[in-house]
Amino acid sequence: SLDKMMPQHDYWIKRGVSEKTLINFKGGVVHEGKMKNRYVFPIFDYKENLVGVSGRDLINDPESKRPKWKHIGDKGQWKYPMQVNNKILREQKEIIVVESIGDMLSLWEAGVKNTAVAFGLQIGLGLLNYFLRIDAQKIILAFNNDNTQDGAGNQAAEKNLNRLSRYFDPNQIEIHLPPKGDFGEMPTEEIKDWKENLCLKK
């Protein structure tokens, strides 16, 4: 399927992500196979071996039972998008953890590139080991703000904070959720304001 992946970026461009940003992540639309009708992002390890794929559903049918995101591979071991921003993270030693690639793209578009994707509500072993290996000095949990729904993202942020506190000083970890549901719902200027407020808290 990846061999036949088409560089069609309309879905993300309509959501405010530029083609310049998208090109960094080598994604595209798949029209057949397990990832049919999804925009697929390849996941590479540090040796640039393909270790998985993550695909965003493009059908957007509210009655469909298709999951919004589909992952193939051991996502608990993924370190993404370190294939692109590893140098940035090692230099800054501050990491903003988000739930999905969509959140990461919105942040990237706003110039916030020190990100890591959890692919859900739990930080996997791969990310945890990476944080320890680069001696991260600040980990910011920016999961979806689900206060008006089931609170899943908010609860997950607390659980991950408690888990990370076993390995890092509590002062090195903080929760800083987006003011809206997720970063994909926020225009670039709002994301920049969010990041500025984060800097003011230091």
Coordinates of C-alpha atoms in Angstrom, one line a residue:
S1 CA 0.0 0.0 0.0
L2 CA 2.8 2.4 0.8
D3 CA 4.3 1.8 -2.6
K4 CA 1.1 3.2 -4.1
M5 CA 0.7 6.0 -1.6
M6 CA -0.4 9.2 -3.3
P7 CA 1.0 12.7 -2.3
Q8 CA -2.5 14.1 -1.9
H9 CA -2.6 16.6 1.0
D10 CA -6.0 18.2 0.5
Y11 CA -7.4 16.9 3.8
W12 CA -4.7 18.5 6.0
I13 CA -4.4 21.6 3.9
K14 CA -8.2 22.2 4.5
R15 CA -7.4 21.9 8.2
G16 CA -4.8 24.6 8.1
V17 CA -1.6 22.5 7.7
S18 CA 0.6 23.6 4.8
E19 CA 2.1 21.3 2.2
K20 CA 5.6 22.7 3.4
T21 CA 4.9 21.2 6.8
L22 CA 3.4 17.9 5.5
I23 CA 6.4 17.1 3.2
N24 CA 8.6 16.7 6.3
F25 CA 6.6 13.6 7.3
K26 CA 6.4 11.8 4.0
G27 CA 2.7 10.9 4.2
G28 CA 0.1 10.4 1.6
V29 CA -3.3 8.9 0.7
V30 CA -3.7 5.1 0.4
H31 CA -6.5 3.9 -1.9
E32 CA -6.3 0.1 -1.2
G33 CA -5.3 -2.5 1.4
K34 CA -5.6 -2.2 5.1
M35 CA -5.2 1.6 5.1
K36 CA -7.7 2.2 2.3
N37 CA -9.1 5.8 2.3
R38 CA -6.7 7.0 4.9
Y39 CA -3.9 9.6 4.9
V40 CA -1.0 7.5 6.1
F41 CA 2.2 8.5 7.9
P42 CA 5.1 6.1 7.8
I43 CA 6.9 5.6 11.2
F44 CA 10.7 5.0 11.0
D45 CA 13.2 4.1 13.7
Y46 CA 16.6 5.8 14.1
K47 CA 18.1 3.6 11.4
E48 CA 15.3 4.8 9.0
N49 CA 13.8 1.3 9.0
L50 CA 10.0 1.3 8.6
V51 CA 8.5 0.1 11.9
G52 CA 4.8 1.0 11.4
V53 CA 2.2 3.2 9.9
S54 CA -0.5 5.5 11.3
G55 CA -3.5 6.5 9.1
R56 CA -6.2 9.1 9.5
D57 CA -9.6 8.2 8.2
L58 CA -10.7 10.4 5.3
I59 CA -14.3 9.3 5.0
N60 CA -15.5 11.3 8.0
D61 CA -18.9 9.5 8.2
P62 CA -20.3 10.1 11.7
E63 CA -22.2 6.8 11.4
S64 CA -19.2 4.8 10.4
K65 CA -17.5 2.5 12.8
R66 CA -14.1 3.0 11.3
P67 CA -11.7 4.4 13.9
K68 CA -10.5 7.9 13.3
W69 CA -6.9 6.7 13.5
K70 CA -5.6 3.3 12.6
H71 CA -2.1 2.1 13.6
I72 CA -0.1 -0.9 12.3
G73 CA 3.0 -1.8 14.3
D74 CA 4.0 -1.7 17.9
K75 CA 3.0 1.8 18.7
G76 CA 4.3 1.4 22.3
Q77 CA 7.8 1.4 20.9
W78 CA 7.4 4.3 18.5
K79 CA 9.4 7.5 18.9
Y80 CA 7.6 10.0 16.6
P81 CA 8.4 12.4 15.0
M82 CA 12.0 11.9 16.1
Q83 CA 12.8 10.9 12.5
V84 CA 12.4 14.7 11.9
N85 CA 12.9 16.6 15.2
N86 CA 15.5 14.5 17.1
K87 CA 18.1 17.2 16.9
I88 CA 15.6 19.9 18.1
L89 CA 14.6 17.8 21.1
R90 CA 18.2 16.9 22.1
E91 CA 19.1 20.6 22.0
Q92 CA 16.0 22.0 23.8
K93 CA 15.5 19.1 26.2
E94 CA 11.9 20.2 26.5
I95 CA 9.2 18.0 25.0
I96 CA 5.5 18.6 24.4
V97 CA 3.6 15.3 24.4
V98 CA 0.3 15.2 22.3
E99 CA -2.2 12.5 21.6
S100 CA -2.1 12.4 17.8
I101 CA -0.2 13.2 14.7
G102 CA -2.9 15.8 13.9
D103 CA -2.1 17.7 17.1
M104 CA 1.6 17.6 16.2
L105 CA 1.0 18.9 12.7
S106 CA -1.0 21.9 14.1
L107 CA 1.8 22.7 16.6
W108 CA 4.4 22.3 13.9
E109 CA 2.5 24.7 11.6
A110 CA 2.6 27.3 14.4
G111 CA 6.4 26.9 14.7
V112 CA 6.3 24.6 17.8
K113 CA 8.5 21.6 16.8
N114 CA 9.6 20.2 20.1
T115 CA 6.9 17.6 20.1
A116 CA 6.3 13.9 20.7
V117 CA 3.2 11.9 19.7
A118 CA 1.8 9.3 22.2
F119 CA -0.6 7.7 19.7
G120 CA -3.3 7.6 22.3
L121 CA -3.6 8.3 26.0
Q122 CA -0.5 6.5 27.3
I123 CA 3.1 7.3 26.9
G124 CA 4.7 4.1 25.6
L125 CA 8.0 2.6 26.6
G126 CA 9.7 3.8 23.5
L127 CA 9.0 7.4 24.3
L128 CA 9.8 7.0 28.0
N129 CA 13.2 5.5 27.2
Y130 CA 13.9 8.3 24.7
F131 CA 13.1 11.0 27.3
L132 CA 15.5 9.3 29.7
R133 CA 18.2 8.9 27.1
I134 CA 18.2 12.5 26.1
D135 CA 18.0 13.6 29.7
A136 CA 14.8 15.6 29.1
Q137 CA 14.6 18.6 31.5
K138 CA 10.9 19.4 30.9
I139 CA 8.0 17.2 29.8
I140 CA 4.8 19.0 29.0
L141 CA 1.6 16.9 28.8
A142 CA -0.7 18.5 26.3
F143 CA -3.3 15.8 25.7
N144 CA -6.8 16.7 24.5
N145 CA -8.9 18.9 26.8
D146 CA -12.0 16.7 27.2
N147 CA -13.6 18.6 30.1
T148 CA -16.9 19.0 28.3
Q149 CA -17.0 15.3 27.2
D150 CA -15.7 12.2 29.1
G151 CA -12.6 13.8 30.5
A152 CA -10.4 11.0 29.0
G153 CA -7.5 13.3 27.9
N154 CA -7.6 15.2 31.2
Q155 CA -7.5 11.9 33.3
A156 CA -4.8 10.5 31.0
A157 CA -2.6 13.6 31.6
E158 CA -2.8 13.0 35.3
K159 CA -2.0 9.3 35.0
N160 CA 1.0 10.0 32.8
L161 CA 2.2 12.7 35.2
N162 CA 2.1 10.2 38.0
R163 CA 3.9 7.6 35.9
L164 CA 6.7 10.0 34.8
S165 CA 7.2 11.2 38.3
R166 CA 8.8 7.8 39.1
Y167 CA 11.6 8.7 36.6
F168 CA 11.8 12.5 36.7
D169 CA 11.7 15.2 39.3
P170 CA 8.0 16.3 39.6
N171 CA 9.1 19.8 38.8
Q172 CA 10.2 18.6 35.4
I173 CA 6.7 17.5 34.4
E174 CA 3.6 19.6 33.9
I175 CA 0.2 19.5 32.4
H176 CA -0.7 22.3 29.9
L177 CA -3.8 21.3 28.0
P178 CA -5.0 23.2 24.9
P179 CA -7.8 25.7 25.8
K180 CA -10.0 24.0 23.2
G181 CA -10.6 20.3 22.7
D182 CA -7.4 19.8 20.8
F183 CA -4.8 21.7 18.8
G184 CA -6.6 20.8 15.5
E185 CA -9.5 23.0 16.6
M186 CA -7.2 26.0 17.2
P187 CA -6.0 28.5 14.6
T188 CA -2.2 29.2 14.5
E189 CA -2.4 32.4 16.4
E190 CA -4.2 30.7 19.3
I191 CA -1.5 28.0 19.4
K192 CA 1.2 30.7 19.5
D193 CA -0.6 32.3 22.4
W194 CA -0.8 28.9 24.2
K195 CA 3.0 28.5 23.7
E196 CA 3.7 32.0 24.9
N197 CA 1.7 31.3 28.1
L198 CA 3.7 28.2 28.5
C199 CA 7.0 30.2 28.2
L200 CA 5.7 32.7 30.8
K201 CA 5.2 29.9 33.3
K202 CA 8.9 29.1 33.4

